């Protein structure tokens, strides 16, 4: 199951999208842009900046076009936006984004509640959007949500996720991501799913972990030792979990950087700048961010 | 480095000792005894209940004898007490304890500040106490503190810890524990140290992790896959870190149980009872405990 650790891992900063999306405090556009600028200053080079969903469903993301018009345009920084349907794709394309992230949900019940379609319909939407993205020169990432457990349907079988991943992969994702949307997964599950899907599809694998039940970093470690090339994280660990009101959010970028750099895995990120930004975004949201590095301080270079 | 996961792991409940020791709120003896009773009701069978150190240094542990006189005596529950010197050993023996835990600190600076002796002097104290314990029919556990990093001396070399462990093992510990006292370690370091020390000494290995920088559960996973038979944890994750005032404490027993049971590793613990006790001990201490299971709720049985 395990492979040697890679020399480097891509970390996608999802704080501006998944982090803010689950926070009840609405931030001004300028604060979101500053968050993104601070992330770049801390070394982030791939940023999931916005979500193109209906403003009524996710008010925090209503200014997606305004955010994308204001963020720094740099050759070494790429932005991505979340897309659930054709309308979202059209909006993303209109902003000139070079990458999109399309969510296919592993269970019908979560899929219907989250995006109003069955898993099968979500899969067809992905196929349609992926084809349009390829034609338009946009990189389409596919994320399989609740791949490690569903708040409505409970455990999700590995066989089901592997089969879904095989069908998702047929449409040619730039990366195939597995999301532990509710922080239910454990490292052995990560190892098994990632290994099987890599073997089955040959796709470039990415993982998205929430630390809802304190397994997020163990899962990230398991992913890194199983050949995952990209991990999502949010500065400050902001985000929460929509199905567990008091729970913590995404794994924190600064804590992930401590884990990875301590094991000699390069990310290009600056731990101190990340920690300062984690503290700063907590202040903007009016609550202490869940990340621990900002509280404990860094441990001296090994 | 990695082995298959074991079918079961011993979890030592250290909340009553390491958890409370680092909390500023002094609890009445009766509350400590209730904490231990609740831990037993949640399935704990090995409990580090008290510390036999000078009351001036650790006021929270001043009533160690009273606690030990009041806890339930059951054939299926064993208690341990922390011991740093001969005086502490005499006190532990007088209470009739069947197991003690002796701390040898890997760095001189931390050793002098924590227990007033050099590492070499601490090693000789361990040898003396181990011999007395063996003669008295008491199981002596040895814990090597700051084995993964020191707040004063910085990184601690694996070679140094392995050599220290070899000498500690010569005195015949019941278990040899490695403690990440300040939560500085990472999983690859855990794997390397545990593997080398097991090979070198053949000792039964135990690990003690703090989640100061969110690596505690990843380290526990790494330990479990490297043949560690025993893990320390505290209900609620109480404890803090004496060298990082805002930091979280030991890994939480309920969150560890979620991790281990999710991977099919048996501990005999009851997740719901642990979570309730974690919430309860937080209330006694007047602060929300760091454990996440109590906030997020359990994920349905896999």
mmCIF file of N, CA and C in Angstrom, chain A residues 8 15 18 25 47 55 63 67 69 91 97 104-105 136 138 140 142 150 162 164 184 200-201 241 268 274 276 295:
data_model
loop_
_atom_site.group_PDB
_atom_site.id
_atom_site.type_symbol
_atom_site.label_atom_id
_atom_site.label_comp_id
_atom_site.label_asym_id
_atom_site.label_seq_id
_atom_site.Cartn_x
_atom_site.Cartn_y
_atom_site.Cartn_z
ATOM 1 N N UNK A 8 8.338 16.305 -3.326
ATOM 2 C CA UNK A 8 7.505 17.497 -3.221
ATOM 3 C C UNK A 8 6.037 17.162 -3.410
ATOM 4 N N UNK A 15 -8.692 27.802 1.102
ATOM 5 C CA UNK A 15 -9.295 28.682 2.113
ATOM 6 C C UNK A 15 -10.265 29.693 1.527
ATOM 7 N N UNK A 18 -13.429 26.842 -0.129
ATOM 8 C CA UNK A 18 -14.085 25.921 0.809
ATOM 9 C C UNK A 18 -14.033 26.453 2.230
ATOM 10 N N UNK A 25 -19.828 34.324 8.680
ATOM 11 C CA UNK A 25 -19.493 35.739 8.536
ATOM 12 C C UNK A 25 -19.211 36.070 7.075
ATOM 13 N N UNK A 47 -4.519 28.200 -6.213
ATOM 14 C CA UNK A 47 -5.522 28.722 -5.282
ATOM 15 C C UNK A 47 -6.923 28.470 -5.810
ATOM 16 N N UNK A 55 -26.009 32.332 -5.908
ATOM 17 C CA UNK A 55 -25.789 33.198 -4.749
ATOM 18 C C UNK A 55 -26.774 32.946 -3.606
ATOM 19 N N UNK A 63 -19.914 37.139 -4.930
ATOM 20 C CA UNK A 63 -19.053 38.096 -5.635
ATOM 21 C C UNK A 63 -17.901 37.425 -6.384
ATOM 22 N N UNK A 67 -14.236 39.053 -7.297
ATOM 23 C CA UNK A 67 -12.974 38.562 -6.710
ATOM 24 C C UNK A 67 -11.981 38.240 -7.833
ATOM 25 N N UNK A 69 -11.810 39.369 -10.788
ATOM 26 C CA UNK A 69 -11.360 40.558 -11.521
ATOM 27 C C UNK A 69 -10.280 41.314 -10.750
ATOM 28 N N UNK A 91 -19.982 30.800 -16.348
ATOM 29 C CA UNK A 91 -19.482 31.916 -15.534
ATOM 30 C C UNK A 91 -17.964 31.802 -15.343
ATOM 31 N N UNK A 97 -10.759 31.943 -16.205
ATOM 32 C CA UNK A 97 -10.062 30.950 -15.374
ATOM 33 C C UNK A 97 -9.411 29.858 -16.230
ATOM 34 N N UNK A 104 -18.477 15.722 -8.200
ATOM 35 C CA UNK A 104 -19.403 14.601 -8.400
ATOM 36 C C UNK A 104 -19.551 13.937 -7.035
ATOM 37 N N UNK A 105 -20.781 13.795 -6.563
ATOM 38 C CA UNK A 105 -20.997 13.299 -5.202
ATOM 39 C C UNK A 105 -21.230 11.793 -5.216
ATOM 40 N N UNK A 136 -12.149 24.323 -24.571
ATOM 41 C CA UNK A 136 -11.839 25.730 -24.299
ATOM 42 C C UNK A 136 -10.427 25.923 -23.742
ATOM 43 N N UNK A 138 -9.331 24.802 -20.874
ATOM 44 C CA UNK A 138 -9.400 24.936 -19.403
ATOM 45 C C UNK A 138 -9.143 23.560 -18.787
ATOM 46 N N UNK A 140 -9.854 20.694 -16.403
ATOM 47 C CA UNK A 140 -10.955 20.281 -15.532
ATOM 48 C C UNK A 140 -10.480 19.271 -14.474
ATOM 49 N N UNK A 142 -11.753 16.887 -11.356
ATOM 50 C CA UNK A 142 -12.983 16.285 -10.818
ATOM 51 C C UNK A 142 -12.752 15.901 -9.368
ATOM 52 N N UNK A 150 -20.698 9.356 4.266
ATOM 53 C CA UNK A 150 -21.780 10.302 3.967
ATOM 54 C C UNK A 150 -22.604 10.545 5.226
ATOM 55 N N UNK A 162 -14.510 3.356 -6.309
ATOM 56 C CA UNK A 162 -13.560 2.986 -7.367
ATOM 57 C C UNK A 162 -14.270 2.953 -8.721
ATOM 58 N N UNK A 164 -17.038 4.553 -9.556
ATOM 59 C CA UNK A 164 -17.376 5.934 -9.919
ATOM 60 C C UNK A 164 -16.126 6.655 -10.453
ATOM 61 N N UNK A 184 -14.753 11.836 7.941
ATOM 62 C CA UNK A 184 -15.121 10.533 8.506
ATOM 63 C C UNK A 184 -14.051 9.484 8.266
ATOM 64 N N UNK A 200 -6.345 1.583 -11.309
ATOM 65 C CA UNK A 200 -7.458 1.404 -12.238
ATOM 66 C C UNK A 200 -7.444 2.466 -13.337
ATOM 67 N N UNK A 201 -7.081 3.699 -12.984
ATOM 68 C CA UNK A 201 -7.274 4.810 -13.920
ATOM 69 C C UNK A 201 -5.978 5.478 -14.391
ATOM 70 N N UNK A 241 -17.742 22.349 9.009
ATOM 71 C CA UNK A 241 -18.365 21.250 8.288
ATOM 72 C C UNK A 241 -19.849 21.528 8.314
ATOM 73 N N UNK A 268 7.080 24.558 -1.159
ATOM 74 C CA UNK A 268 7.284 25.947 -1.564
ATOM 75 C C UNK A 268 6.597 26.946 -0.642
ATOM 76 N N UNK A 274 2.331 31.706 6.559
ATOM 77 C CA UNK A 274 1.044 31.010 6.631
ATOM 78 C C UNK A 274 0.412 31.193 8.008
ATOM 79 N N UNK A 276 0.896 33.532 10.249
ATOM 80 C CA UNK A 276 0.415 34.907 10.441
ATOM 81 C C UNK A 276 -0.915 35.114 9.698
ATOM 82 N N UNK A 295 -0.796 28.990 17.298
ATOM 83 C CA UNK A 295 -0.844 29.019 18.768
ATOM 84 C C UNK A 295 0.429 28.456 19.381
#
